[in-house]
Structures are given as C-alpha cells and as structure tokens.
Coordinates of C-alpha atoms and ligand atoms in Angstrom, one line a residue:
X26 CA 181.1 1.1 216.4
X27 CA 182.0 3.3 213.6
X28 CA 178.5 3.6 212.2
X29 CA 177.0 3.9 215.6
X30 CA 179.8 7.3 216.5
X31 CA 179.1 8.7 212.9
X32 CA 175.4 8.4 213.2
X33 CA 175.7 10.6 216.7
X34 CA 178.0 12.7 215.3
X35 CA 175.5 13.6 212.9
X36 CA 172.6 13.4 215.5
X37 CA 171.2 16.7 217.0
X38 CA 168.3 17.9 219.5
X39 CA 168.2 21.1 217.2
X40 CA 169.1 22.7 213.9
X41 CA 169.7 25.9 213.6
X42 CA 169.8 26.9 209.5
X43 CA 171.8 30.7 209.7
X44 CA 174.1 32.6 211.6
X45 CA 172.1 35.8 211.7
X46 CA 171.1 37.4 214.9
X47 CA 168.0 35.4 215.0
X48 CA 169.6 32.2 214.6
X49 CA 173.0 33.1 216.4
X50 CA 170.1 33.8 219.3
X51 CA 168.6 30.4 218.5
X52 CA 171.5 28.4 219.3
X53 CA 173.1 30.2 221.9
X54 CA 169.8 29.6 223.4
X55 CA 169.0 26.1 223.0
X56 CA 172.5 25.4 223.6
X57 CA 171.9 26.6 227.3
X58 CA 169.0 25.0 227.6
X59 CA 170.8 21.5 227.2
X60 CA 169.7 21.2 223.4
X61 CA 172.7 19.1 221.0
X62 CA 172.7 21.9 218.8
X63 CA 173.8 22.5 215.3
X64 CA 174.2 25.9 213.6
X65 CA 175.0 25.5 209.7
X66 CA 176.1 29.1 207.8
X67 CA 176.2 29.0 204.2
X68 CA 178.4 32.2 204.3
X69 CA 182.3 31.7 205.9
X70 CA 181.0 34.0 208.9
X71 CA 178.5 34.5 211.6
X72 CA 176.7 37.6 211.6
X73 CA 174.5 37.5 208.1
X74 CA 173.5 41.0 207.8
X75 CA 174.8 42.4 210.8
X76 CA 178.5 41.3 210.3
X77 CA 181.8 42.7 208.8
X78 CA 184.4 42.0 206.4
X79 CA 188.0 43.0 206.0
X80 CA 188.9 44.8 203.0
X81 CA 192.6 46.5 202.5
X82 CA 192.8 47.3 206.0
X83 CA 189.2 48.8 206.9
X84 CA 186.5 47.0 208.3
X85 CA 183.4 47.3 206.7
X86 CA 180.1 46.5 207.6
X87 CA 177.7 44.3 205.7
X88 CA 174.5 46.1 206.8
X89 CA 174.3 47.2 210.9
X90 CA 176.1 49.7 211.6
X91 CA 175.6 49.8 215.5
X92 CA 173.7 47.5 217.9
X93 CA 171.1 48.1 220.8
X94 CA 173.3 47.0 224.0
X95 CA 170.3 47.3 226.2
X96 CA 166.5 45.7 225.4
X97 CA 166.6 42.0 224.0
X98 CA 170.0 41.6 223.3
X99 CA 171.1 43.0 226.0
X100 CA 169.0 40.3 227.8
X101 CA 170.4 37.7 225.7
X102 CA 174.3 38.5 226.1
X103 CA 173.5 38.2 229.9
X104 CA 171.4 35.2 230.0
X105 CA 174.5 33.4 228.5
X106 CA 177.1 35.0 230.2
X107 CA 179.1 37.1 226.9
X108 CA 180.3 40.1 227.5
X109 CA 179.2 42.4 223.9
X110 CA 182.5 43.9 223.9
X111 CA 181.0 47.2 222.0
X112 CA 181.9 51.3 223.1
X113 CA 179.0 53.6 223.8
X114 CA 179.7 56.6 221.5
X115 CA 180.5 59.9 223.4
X116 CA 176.9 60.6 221.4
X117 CA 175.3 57.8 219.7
X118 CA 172.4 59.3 218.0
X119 CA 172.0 63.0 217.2
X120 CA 169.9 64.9 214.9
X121 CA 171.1 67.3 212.2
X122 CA 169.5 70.9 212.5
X123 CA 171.1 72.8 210.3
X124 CA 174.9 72.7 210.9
X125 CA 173.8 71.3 214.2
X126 CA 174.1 68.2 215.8
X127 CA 171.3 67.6 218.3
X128 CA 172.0 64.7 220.3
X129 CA 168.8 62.3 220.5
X130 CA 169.5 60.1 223.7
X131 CA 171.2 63.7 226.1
X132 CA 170.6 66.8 226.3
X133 CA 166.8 68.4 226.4
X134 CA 165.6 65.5 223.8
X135 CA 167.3 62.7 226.3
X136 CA 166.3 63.8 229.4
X137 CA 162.9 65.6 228.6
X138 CA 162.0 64.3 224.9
X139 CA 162.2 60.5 225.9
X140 CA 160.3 60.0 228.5
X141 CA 157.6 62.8 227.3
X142 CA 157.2 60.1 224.8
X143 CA 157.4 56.9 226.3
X144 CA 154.7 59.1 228.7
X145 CA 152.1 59.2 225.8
X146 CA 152.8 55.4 225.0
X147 CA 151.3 54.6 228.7
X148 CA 148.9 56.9 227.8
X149 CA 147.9 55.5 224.8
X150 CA 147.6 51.8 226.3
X151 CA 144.6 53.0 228.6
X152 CA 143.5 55.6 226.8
X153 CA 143.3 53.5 223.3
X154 CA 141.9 56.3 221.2
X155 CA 145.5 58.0 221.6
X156 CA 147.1 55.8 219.5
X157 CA 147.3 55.5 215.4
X158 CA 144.3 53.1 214.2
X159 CA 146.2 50.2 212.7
X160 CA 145.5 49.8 209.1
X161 CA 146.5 53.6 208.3
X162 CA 149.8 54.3 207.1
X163 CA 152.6 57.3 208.2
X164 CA 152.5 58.5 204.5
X165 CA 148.5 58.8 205.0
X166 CA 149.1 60.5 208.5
X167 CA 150.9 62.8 206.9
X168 CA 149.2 63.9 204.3
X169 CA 148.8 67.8 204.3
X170 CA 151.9 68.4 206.4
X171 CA 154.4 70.4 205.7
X172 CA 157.7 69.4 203.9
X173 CA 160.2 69.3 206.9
X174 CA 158.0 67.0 209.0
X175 CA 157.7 64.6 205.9
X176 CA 161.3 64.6 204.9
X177 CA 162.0 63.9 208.0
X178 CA 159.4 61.5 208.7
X179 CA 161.4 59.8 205.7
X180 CA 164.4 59.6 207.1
X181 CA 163.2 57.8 210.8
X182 CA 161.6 55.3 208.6
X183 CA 164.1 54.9 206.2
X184 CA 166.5 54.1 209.7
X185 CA 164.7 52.3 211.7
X186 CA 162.2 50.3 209.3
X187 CA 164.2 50.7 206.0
X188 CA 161.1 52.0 204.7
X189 CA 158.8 54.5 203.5
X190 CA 156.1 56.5 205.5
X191 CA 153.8 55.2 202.8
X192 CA 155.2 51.7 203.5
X193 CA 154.4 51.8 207.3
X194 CA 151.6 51.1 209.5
X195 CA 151.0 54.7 212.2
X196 CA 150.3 52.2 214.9
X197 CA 153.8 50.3 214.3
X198 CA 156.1 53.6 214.0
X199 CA 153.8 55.0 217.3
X200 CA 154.3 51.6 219.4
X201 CA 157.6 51.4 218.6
X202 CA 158.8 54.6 219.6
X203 CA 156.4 54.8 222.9
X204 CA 157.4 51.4 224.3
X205 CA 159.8 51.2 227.0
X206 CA 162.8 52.1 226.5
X207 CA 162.8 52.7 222.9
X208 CA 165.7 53.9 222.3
X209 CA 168.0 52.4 225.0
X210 CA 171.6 52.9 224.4
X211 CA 173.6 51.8 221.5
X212 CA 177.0 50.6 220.8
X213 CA 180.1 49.6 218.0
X214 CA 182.0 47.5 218.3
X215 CA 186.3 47.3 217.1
X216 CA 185.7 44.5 215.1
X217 CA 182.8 45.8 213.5
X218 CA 179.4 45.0 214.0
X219 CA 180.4 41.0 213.6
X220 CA 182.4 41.5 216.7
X221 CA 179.3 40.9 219.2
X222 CA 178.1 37.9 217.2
X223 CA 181.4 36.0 217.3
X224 CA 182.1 36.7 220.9
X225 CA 178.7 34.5 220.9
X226 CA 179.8 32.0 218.2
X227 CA 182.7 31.4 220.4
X228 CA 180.9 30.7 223.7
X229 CA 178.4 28.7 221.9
X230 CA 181.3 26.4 220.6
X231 CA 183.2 26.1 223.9
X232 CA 180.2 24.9 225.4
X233 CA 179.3 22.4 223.1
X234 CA 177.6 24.0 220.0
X235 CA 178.2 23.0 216.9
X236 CA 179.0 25.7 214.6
X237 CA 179.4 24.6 210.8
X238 CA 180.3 27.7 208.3
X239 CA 180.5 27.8 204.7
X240 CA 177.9 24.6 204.8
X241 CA 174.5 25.8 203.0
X242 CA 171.4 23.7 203.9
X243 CA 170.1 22.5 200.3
X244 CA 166.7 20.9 201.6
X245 CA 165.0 19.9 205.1
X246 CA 163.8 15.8 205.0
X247 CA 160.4 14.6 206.9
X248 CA 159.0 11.8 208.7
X249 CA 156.0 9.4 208.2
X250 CA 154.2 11.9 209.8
X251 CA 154.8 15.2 208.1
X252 CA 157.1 16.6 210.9
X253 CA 161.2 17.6 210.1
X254 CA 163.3 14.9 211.3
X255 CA 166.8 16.0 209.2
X256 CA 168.7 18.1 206.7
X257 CA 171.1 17.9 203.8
X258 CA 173.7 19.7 204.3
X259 CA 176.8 20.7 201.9
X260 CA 180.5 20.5 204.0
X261 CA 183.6 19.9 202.5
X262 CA 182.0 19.7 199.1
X263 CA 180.0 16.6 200.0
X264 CA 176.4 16.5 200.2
X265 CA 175.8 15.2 204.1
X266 CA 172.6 14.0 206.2
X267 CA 172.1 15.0 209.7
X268 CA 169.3 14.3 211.7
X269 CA 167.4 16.6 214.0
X270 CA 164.2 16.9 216.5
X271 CA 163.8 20.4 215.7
X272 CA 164.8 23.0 213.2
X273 CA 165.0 27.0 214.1
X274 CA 165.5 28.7 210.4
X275 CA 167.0 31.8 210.0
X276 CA 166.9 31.9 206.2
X277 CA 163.5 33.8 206.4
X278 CA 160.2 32.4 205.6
X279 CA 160.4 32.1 201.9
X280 CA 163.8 30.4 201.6
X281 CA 162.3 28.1 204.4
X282 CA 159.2 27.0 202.4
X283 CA 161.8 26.4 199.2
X284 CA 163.5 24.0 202.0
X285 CA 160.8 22.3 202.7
X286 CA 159.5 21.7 199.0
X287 CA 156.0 22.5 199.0
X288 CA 154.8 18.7 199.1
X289 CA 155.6 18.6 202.7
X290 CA 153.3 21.3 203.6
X291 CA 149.3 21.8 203.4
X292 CA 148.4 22.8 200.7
X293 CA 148.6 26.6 199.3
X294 CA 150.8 27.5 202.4
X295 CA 154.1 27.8 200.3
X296 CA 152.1 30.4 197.7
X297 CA 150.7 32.4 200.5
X298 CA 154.4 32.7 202.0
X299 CA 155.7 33.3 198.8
X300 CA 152.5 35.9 198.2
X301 CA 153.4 38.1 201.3
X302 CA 157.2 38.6 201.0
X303 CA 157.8 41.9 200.5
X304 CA 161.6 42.6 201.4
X305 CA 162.9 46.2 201.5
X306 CA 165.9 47.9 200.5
X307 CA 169.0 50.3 201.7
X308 CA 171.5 51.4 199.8
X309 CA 175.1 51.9 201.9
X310 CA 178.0 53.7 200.9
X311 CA 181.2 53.3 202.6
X312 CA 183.8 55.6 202.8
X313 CA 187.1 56.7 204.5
X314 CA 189.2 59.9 204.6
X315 CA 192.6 61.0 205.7
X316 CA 190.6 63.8 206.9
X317 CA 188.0 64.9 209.4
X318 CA 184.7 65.2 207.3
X319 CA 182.4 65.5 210.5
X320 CA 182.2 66.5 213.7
X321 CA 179.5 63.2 214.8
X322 CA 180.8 60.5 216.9
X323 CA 178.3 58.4 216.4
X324 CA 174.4 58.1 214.3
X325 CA 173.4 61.7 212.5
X326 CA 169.7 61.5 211.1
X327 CA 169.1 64.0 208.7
X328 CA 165.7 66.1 208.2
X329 CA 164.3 66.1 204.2
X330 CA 167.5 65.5 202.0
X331 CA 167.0 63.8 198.3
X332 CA 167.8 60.4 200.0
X333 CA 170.4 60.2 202.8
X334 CA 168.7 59.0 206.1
X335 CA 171.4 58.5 208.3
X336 CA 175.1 58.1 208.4
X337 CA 177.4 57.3 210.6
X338 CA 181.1 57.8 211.9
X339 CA 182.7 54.8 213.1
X340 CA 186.5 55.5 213.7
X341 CA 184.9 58.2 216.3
X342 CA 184.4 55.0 218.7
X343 CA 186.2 52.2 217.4
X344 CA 189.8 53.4 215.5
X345 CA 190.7 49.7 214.9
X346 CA 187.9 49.5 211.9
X347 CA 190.8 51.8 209.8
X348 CA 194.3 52.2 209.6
X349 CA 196.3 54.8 211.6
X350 CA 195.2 58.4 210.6
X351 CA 192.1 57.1 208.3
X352 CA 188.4 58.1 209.5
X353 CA 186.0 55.4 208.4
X354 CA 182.5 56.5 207.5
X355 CA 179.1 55.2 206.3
X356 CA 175.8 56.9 204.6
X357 CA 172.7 55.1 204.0
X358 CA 169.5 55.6 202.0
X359 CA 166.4 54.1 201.6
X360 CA 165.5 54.3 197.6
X361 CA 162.0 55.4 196.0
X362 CA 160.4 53.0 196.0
X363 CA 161.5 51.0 199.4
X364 CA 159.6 48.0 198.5
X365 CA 160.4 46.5 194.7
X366 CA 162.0 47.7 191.9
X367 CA 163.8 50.8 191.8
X368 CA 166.7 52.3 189.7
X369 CA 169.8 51.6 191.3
X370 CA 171.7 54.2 189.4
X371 CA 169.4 57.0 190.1
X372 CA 169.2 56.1 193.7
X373 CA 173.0 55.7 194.3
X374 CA 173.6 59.2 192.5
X375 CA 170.9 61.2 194.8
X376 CA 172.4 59.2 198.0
X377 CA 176.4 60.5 196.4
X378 CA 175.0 63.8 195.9
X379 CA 173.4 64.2 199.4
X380 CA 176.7 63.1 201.2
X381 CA 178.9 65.8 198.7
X382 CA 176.4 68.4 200.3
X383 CA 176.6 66.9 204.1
X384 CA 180.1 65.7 204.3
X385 CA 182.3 68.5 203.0
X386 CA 185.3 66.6 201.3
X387 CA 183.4 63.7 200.3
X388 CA 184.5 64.1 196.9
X389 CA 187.7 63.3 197.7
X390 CA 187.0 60.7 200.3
X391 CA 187.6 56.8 199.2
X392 CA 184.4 54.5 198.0
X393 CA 185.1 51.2 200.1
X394 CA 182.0 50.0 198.6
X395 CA 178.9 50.8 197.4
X396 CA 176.1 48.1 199.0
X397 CA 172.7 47.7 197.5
X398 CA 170.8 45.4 200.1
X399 CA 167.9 44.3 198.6
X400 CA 165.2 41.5 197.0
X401 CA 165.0 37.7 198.8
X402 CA 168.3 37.1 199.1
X403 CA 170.1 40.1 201.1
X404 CA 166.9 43.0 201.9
X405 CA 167.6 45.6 203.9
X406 CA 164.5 43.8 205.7
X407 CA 162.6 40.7 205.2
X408 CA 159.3 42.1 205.8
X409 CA 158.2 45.7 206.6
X410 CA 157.4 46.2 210.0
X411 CA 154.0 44.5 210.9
X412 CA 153.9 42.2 208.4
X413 CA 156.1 39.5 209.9
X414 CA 154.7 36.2 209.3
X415 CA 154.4 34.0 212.2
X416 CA 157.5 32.6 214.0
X417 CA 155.6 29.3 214.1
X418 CA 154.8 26.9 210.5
X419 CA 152.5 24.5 209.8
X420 CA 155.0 21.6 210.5
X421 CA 154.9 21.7 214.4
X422 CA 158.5 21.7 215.0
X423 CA 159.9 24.2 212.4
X424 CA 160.5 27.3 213.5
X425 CA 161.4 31.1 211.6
X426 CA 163.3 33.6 213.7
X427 CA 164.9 37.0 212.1
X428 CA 163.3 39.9 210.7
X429 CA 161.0 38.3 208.7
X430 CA 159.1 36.8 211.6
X431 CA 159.7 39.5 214.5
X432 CA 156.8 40.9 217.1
X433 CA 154.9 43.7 216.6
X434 CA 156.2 46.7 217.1
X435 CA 160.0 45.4 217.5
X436 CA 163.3 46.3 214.7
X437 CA 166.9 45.7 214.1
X438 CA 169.1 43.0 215.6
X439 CA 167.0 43.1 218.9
X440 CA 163.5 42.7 217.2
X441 CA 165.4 39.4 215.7
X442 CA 167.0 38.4 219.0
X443 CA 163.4 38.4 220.3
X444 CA 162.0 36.5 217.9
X445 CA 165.0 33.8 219.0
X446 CA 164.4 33.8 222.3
X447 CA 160.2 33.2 222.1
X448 CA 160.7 30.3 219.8
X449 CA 163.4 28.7 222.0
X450 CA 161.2 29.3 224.9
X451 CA 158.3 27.5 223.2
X452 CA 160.6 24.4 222.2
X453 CA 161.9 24.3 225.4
X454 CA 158.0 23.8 226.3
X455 CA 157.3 21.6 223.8
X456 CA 160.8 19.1 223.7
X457 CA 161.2 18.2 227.4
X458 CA 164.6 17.6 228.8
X459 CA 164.3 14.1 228.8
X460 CA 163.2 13.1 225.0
X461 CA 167.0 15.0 224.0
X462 CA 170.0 13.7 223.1
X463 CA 172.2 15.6 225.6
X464 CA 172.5 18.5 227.9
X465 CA 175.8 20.4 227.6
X466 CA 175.7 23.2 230.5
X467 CA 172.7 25.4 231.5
Ligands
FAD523 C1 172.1 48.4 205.5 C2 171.5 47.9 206.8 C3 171.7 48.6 207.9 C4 171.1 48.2 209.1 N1 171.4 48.9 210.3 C5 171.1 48.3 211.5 C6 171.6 48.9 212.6 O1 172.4 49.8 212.6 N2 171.2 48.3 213.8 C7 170.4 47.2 213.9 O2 170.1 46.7 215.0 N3 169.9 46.6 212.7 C8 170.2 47.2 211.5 N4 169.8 46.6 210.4 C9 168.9 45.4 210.5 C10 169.6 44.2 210.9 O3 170.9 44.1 210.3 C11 168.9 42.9 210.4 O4 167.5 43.1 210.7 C12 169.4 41.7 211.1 O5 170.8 41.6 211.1 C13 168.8 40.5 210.3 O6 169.1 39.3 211.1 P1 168.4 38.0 210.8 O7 168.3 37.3 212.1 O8 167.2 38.1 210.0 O9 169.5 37.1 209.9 P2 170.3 37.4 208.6 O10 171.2 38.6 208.8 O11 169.3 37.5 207.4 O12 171.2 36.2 208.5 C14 170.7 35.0 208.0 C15 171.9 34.0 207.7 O13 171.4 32.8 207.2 C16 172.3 32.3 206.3 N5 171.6 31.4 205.4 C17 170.6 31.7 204.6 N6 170.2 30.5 204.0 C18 170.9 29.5 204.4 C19 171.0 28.1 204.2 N7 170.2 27.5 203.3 N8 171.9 27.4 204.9 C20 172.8 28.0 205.8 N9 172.7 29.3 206.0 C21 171.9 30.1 205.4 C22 172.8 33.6 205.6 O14 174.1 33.4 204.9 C23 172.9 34.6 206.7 O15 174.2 34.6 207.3 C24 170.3 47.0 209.2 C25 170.2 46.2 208.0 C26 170.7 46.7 206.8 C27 170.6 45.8 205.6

C-alpha cells in the first residue's frame, strides 16, 4: 500500500523543469488541461529572470522590470482565471528628447505614431517588398545614417532584444514592431515583477499543481524506446526519481541537451544545440534615493548615450518596492559586444557614467546592486531574436519553452508565455485525456 501511494506520489502526466515565464506558462497550462503536473525550481522562487528579491527593505528585480498585461500573457492570466495584480504607470513608456519626456504609448506617438506603424505592417504583409529581406541586419540597414538614428536604433534594441543593431535580423525588429498591437500596455507590479508569477504559482497549487522549489533536476531518464519517461530530482538533499509522460523544459535548449546526456539523442544533435547558443547580455544597475532624481513614472528610452538604453522608475507606480520616502530606480545597458565576451568593468563605468549625466543626483543615490546578466546560465536572452531553436526535440515528447525557443518576431515575458501555450496546445493534441493519470479542474 505504501509503495503503491509513494509510486503515485511520484507519478506525473507532465514535468515541468523551471519556474520561468515559459515554464510557469507550461504548468498553469497543463494543469487546466487535466495534466498531474509537476513544476521543479532549482532557485527558492518562481519567476527565473523575471522575479524579485528582498534586500534591506527594497525590492529588487532580477531582470524584468515591467510586464506586457495585454498580448499573450494577458491571454494566459485570463484563460486561468488570475488576476496580474500589476498598476498601469500614469506613462509607461516615454522617449527622452532632450530634457523631454515624450510619452510612446499617448500623446501624438500613441494615438497617431502606433497605428501609422502597425498600418505599414499590413502593408508590408501584401505588399512583401515593404518589408526588410530577412538575412540583413539593422546595423547593415543602417549603415550611412546619421548618428542619432543609430544611437538610438541602439538603444530599441538594446530594450527590447538585449542586443545590438548589428546583432539583429531588419525583418525581426520590422515584424515586431508592425504586428498587432506591438506595444499593448504595460504594467509593475508591488511585489515586483515576481508578483504576477506567484499569483500563478498560487492558483496552480490550489488547483492541484505540484510546485517543488529549491529542487534542481540533475538528469532526465528514458525508455526502451528513446522517449523521456522520468527525472532525478534533488529535494531535501536526497537524490529522488519521479516518473513522467512528458517533460516541458524551461532551462533553455542547451542545459536541456546536458539533461538528456547526448547518448539519448541522434547523433550530432547535442553539438548543433550547443553550436547555436548564443545568449546575450544586460547589465542593470539598481538604485534608490531619498530624493526625486526624475520626473518618469514609468520606461524612459534614451536616443545615442555611451550605453544606457533604458531606465526605469518604479516607486512612481508601486511605492511598496521601497521604504517610506525612498524612490527606487533602475538603468540598464546592453554592453559592446551584446553577444560574448565583453569587459565588465569598462561596460559598468560607461552605463555609471551615463546615469551621473541623465539622473542628476545619481552620485549620491544608493547602489542596490549592480547585475551583470549574461553567458548560459543567467543571459539577458537565451538566443537573439530569430534564432530560437525549435520548441519541439528530437525525443517526441520533450519540449523547450522560454526565450530560447520563442516565435518569430515575439520578446520578453510574452514571447516566452507563447512559446508555453503552443507546446501545451500540441501535447494536449498529442496525450489524449484518457492515456493521463488525472484531471484536476479545467
Ligand atoms: C535585465 C533584463 C531585463 C529584462 N526586462 C524585461 C522587461 O522589462 N519585460 C519583459 O517582458 N521581459 C524582460 N526581460 C526578458 C525576460 O525577463 C526573459 O525573457 C524571461 O523572463 C525569460 O523567461 P524564461 O521562460 O526563458 O525562463 P527563465 O527566466 O530563464 O527561468 C528559467 C528557470 O528555470 C530554472 N532552472 C534552470 N535549470 C533548472 C533545473 N535543472 N532544474 C530546475 N530548475 C531549473 C531557473 O532557476 C529559472 O528560474 C528582461 C531580461 C533581463 C535579463
């Protein structure tokens, strides 16, 4: 009786390896859809690189600074009935023109810039000599243009690919600005940007989930027949076996192939995944003042600077990420060169001297932290946009979601919410309702 209660216990329809936004996606999904679901985090908290921790009273973020609301996730919080719980800044993206804020989503941009563009996007899709040949980068586009459009140019990457012109496909940038509703609104959240993500975690756990944290999948185990059947999973300092009918990873592609161990898949497939990772970086630095150092209540781009793309005010919105009569700020840069090694010194000192110029006071403000996101483990993004690898593997029922295996043309949290939701829709296609263990609401 004992064995038999363990064994189920230990028994799922689904694995989900990550408590990213792809894999928080993954399970809330599956979980819906009647799958016995597992989510295993190696980290004590759900929200990977889009999540927030305490420190001396402020809450800092660990990458994202503020989340789409509408688009994908949007779609997802609805589908499972969560409310996001984030505030709308009173202006959540705005350009800097000279000591001017121009706000991006209101105003002559909002109302007439928008849909001007999302205009030459329909264009483009019947008229296809409109749009960028794929194959020929920004940088490229560029070439010959004056410094203001590049500099800028820089900077959109840098905040919405975490790249370089130089890095980026014309096509990409120009579908995904021109698609519907490109830039739909945006919100923060009091927590911090984990706060979205564990108002998820906690549904998917009152309706059955299983959510495991602080438990790092060491390797995945295989049938007879070359397909995942299980995990090994670390909990409570013990090395544990679960089994599973199919595994969603959100540890991107390369740490999923170093799972696997590359004598359960075809030969050469491991090197070529290995062979096309090419993670990117941002560099963040948080910081707080006892005194107003903007006037921005929300997401300031910046035309050509040295290396400050964006920053952000967060107490603006959300006053609960600081203590009483602290502001809480961030700025972020993408370093030279975006993808591979660059000199983290250098690169931190042109980011500190950009924010001394555009946040008088910053001298004096407080360094929360300074946060270097890049390489395998913790990039700014697994792959540069275009170059996700494929959601599906050669094993036919393991499974990448995130942002190293988003669509075309998609970014952020709700490019990796996407990738979640096609690959639950295809196991749901695949793994009919009667072959699962259990189904737990839907
Ligand atoms: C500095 C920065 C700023 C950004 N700003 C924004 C923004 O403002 N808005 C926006 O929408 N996007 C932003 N992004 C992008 C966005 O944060 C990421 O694309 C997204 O959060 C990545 O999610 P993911 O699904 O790939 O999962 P990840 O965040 O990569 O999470 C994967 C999780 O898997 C866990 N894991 C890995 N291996 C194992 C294992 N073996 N066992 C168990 N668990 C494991 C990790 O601990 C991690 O928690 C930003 C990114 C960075 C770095």
């Amino acid at each position: 009786m004992a064995q038999a209660a363990e064994e189920r216990d230990n028994s799922f329809d689904a694995l989900v390896i990550g408590a990213g936004a792809g894999g928080m996606a993954a399970a809330a999904r599956l979980n819906k859809a009647g799958f016995r679901t597992l989510l295993v985090e190696a980290r004590d908290r759900v929200g990977g690189r889009a999540s927030t921790v305490e420190q001396d009273g402020f809450l800092v973020n660990t990458g994202a600074l503020i989340i789409e609301t509408g688009g994908e996730n949007g779609r997802l919080f609805a589908d499972v009935g969560v409310s996001m719980g984030t505030r709308v800044p009173s202006q959540p993206l705005a350009l800097r023109v000279g000591k001017r804020d121009v706000p991006l989503l209101s105003g002559v941009i909002g109302t007439l810039g928008m849909p001007l563009i999302a205009l030459a996007g329909l264009a483009a899709r019947r008229f296809i000599r409109l749009r960028p040949k794929p194959g020929e980068s920004l940088g490229r586009k560029l070439e010959g243009r004056g410094p203001y459009l590049r500099g800028l140019s820089r900077n959109i990457t840098s905040a919405v690919f975490a790249a370089e012109p130089s890095d980026v496909d014309a096509a990409v940038v120009f579908d995904y600005f021109t698609k519907p509703k490109a830039l739909d609104t945006f919100g923060l959240h009091p927590d911090g940007s984990i706060g979205p993500w564990r108002a998820l975690a906690d549904r998917f756990e009152h309706t059955g989930g299983a959510l495991w944290l602080n438990s790092p999948v060491t390797r995945l185990t295989f049938d007879s027949d070359g397909r995942v059947n299980g995990a090994v999973v670390q909990r409570n300092g013990e090395e544990m076996e679960i089994s599973t009918r199919v595994v969603v990873s959100n540890a991107g592609p390369v740490a999923t192939v170093n799972l696997c161990g590359d004598e359960h898949l075809p030969a050469g497939y491991a090197q070529w995944v290995r062979s096309q990772s090419a993670p990117s970086a941002l560099i963040t630095v948080n910081f707080a003042s006892e005194q107003l150092l903007t006037r921005a209540t929300g997401v300031v781009f910046f035309g050509p600077t040295r290396r400050l793309a964006y920053a952000a005010h967060l107490t603006a919105t959300c006053p609960e990420m600081a203590p009483p009569g602290w502001y809480l700020y961030a700025g972020t840069s993408t370093p030279h060169p975006a993808v591979g090694a660059f000199d983290v010194d250098t690169e931190v000192g042109l980011l500190k001297a950009d924010l001394t110029e555009k946040f008088p006071g910053f001298e004096s403000a407080r360094i929360l932290s300074v946060q270097v996101c890049a390489g395998e483990e913790w990039p700014a993004q697994r792959a540069i946009a275009g170059r996700d690898l494929p959601q599906t593997t050669p094993i036919a029922n393991l499974f990448n979601v995130g942002d190293g295996a988003r669509e075309w043309g998609s970014g952020g949290q709700s490019g990796c919410v996407q990738s979640a939701r096609l690959v639950v829709e295809r196991i749901a296609r695949e793994l009919p309702r009667h072959d699962r263990l259990s189904s737990s609401s839907d």
